[in-house]
Amino acid sequence: MIVTFVSISQLKINPTNVIRAAVDYPVAVENRNKVEAYLIGKKLFERIEAYIEDYVDSQAVKSTDFSKGKNFEEAAQKLGI
């Protein structure tokens, strides 16, 4: 994975440039040559979030025992939909 490194001082001086650098890949923010945080752009965050949601959903489907099926109408009524 490609990671850009910036110091906290650089982030304070020009946050817009650092945010632009974080559009496609994370930016590691360092304090005294030690990574303190990672900055990621909006699109990258949304892609990660969607990936995690898809993964959680797929795990729920894999772990569900569909042999104990319920009537859809009863389930919908319980949920109030």
Coordinates of C-alpha atoms in Angstrom, one line a residue:
M1 CA 0.0 0.0 0.0
I2 CA 1.2 3.5 -0.8
V3 CA 1.4 5.8 2.2
T4 CA 2.5 9.4 2.3
F5 CA 4.2 10.7 5.5
V6 CA 3.8 14.3 6.8
S7 CA 4.7 15.9 10.0
I8 CA 2.2 17.5 12.3
S9 CA 3.9 20.8 11.5
Q10 CA 3.3 20.3 7.8
L11 CA -0.3 19.5 8.5
K12 CA -0.7 22.7 10.5
I13 CA 0.9 24.8 7.8
N14 CA -1.0 23.5 4.9
P15 CA -3.9 21.2 5.8
T16 CA -5.5 21.5 2.4
N17 CA -2.5 20.0 0.6
V18 CA -2.4 17.1 3.1
I19 CA -6.1 16.4 2.6
R20 CA -5.7 16.4 -1.1
A21 CA -2.8 13.9 -0.8
A22 CA -5.2 11.7 1.2
V23 CA -7.8 11.3 -1.6
D24 CA -6.7 7.9 -2.8
Y25 CA -4.2 6.7 -0.2
P26 CA -3.7 7.2 3.5
V27 CA -1.5 9.9 4.8
A28 CA 0.5 9.0 8.0
V29 CA 0.8 12.0 10.3
E30 CA 4.1 11.9 12.3
N31 CA 5.1 13.6 15.5
R32 CA 8.9 13.4 16.1
N33 CA 9.2 10.6 13.5
K34 CA 6.5 8.5 15.1
V35 CA 3.2 7.9 13.3
E36 CA 0.5 9.3 15.5
A37 CA -2.5 9.2 13.1
Y38 CA -3.7 8.3 9.6
L39 CA -5.7 10.7 7.5
I40 CA -7.9 9.3 4.7
G41 CA -10.0 11.1 2.1
K42 CA -13.8 11.0 2.0
K43 CA -14.0 8.6 -1.0
L44 CA -11.5 6.2 0.5
F45 CA -13.3 6.3 3.9
E46 CA -16.6 5.6 2.1
R47 CA -15.1 2.7 0.2
I48 CA -13.7 1.2 3.4
E49 CA -17.0 1.7 5.1
A50 CA -18.9 -0.1 2.3
Y51 CA -16.4 -2.9 2.3
I52 CA -16.9 -3.5 6.0
E53 CA -20.7 -3.3 5.7
D54 CA -20.6 -5.9 2.9
Y55 CA -18.3 -8.1 4.9
V56 CA -20.5 -8.0 8.0
D57 CA -23.6 -8.7 5.9
S58 CA -21.9 -11.7 4.2
Q59 CA -20.9 -13.1 7.5
A60 CA -24.4 -12.7 8.8
V61 CA -25.7 -14.6 5.8
K62 CA -23.1 -17.4 6.2
S63 CA -24.0 -17.9 9.9
T64 CA -27.8 -17.8 9.4
D65 CA -29.6 -21.2 9.6
F66 CA -32.2 -20.9 6.9
S67 CA -33.6 -24.3 7.7
K68 CA -35.5 -22.6 10.6
G69 CA -37.3 -20.3 8.2
K70 CA -40.1 -18.0 9.4
N71 CA -43.1 -16.7 7.6
F72 CA -42.2 -13.3 6.0
E73 CA -45.5 -11.8 6.9
E74 CA -45.1 -12.7 10.6
A75 CA -41.6 -11.3 10.7
A76 CA -42.6 -8.1 8.9
Q77 CA -45.5 -7.6 11.3
K78 CA -43.2 -8.0 14.3
L79 CA -40.9 -5.4 12.8
G80 CA -43.8 -3.1 12.1
I81 CA -43.2 -2.9 8.4

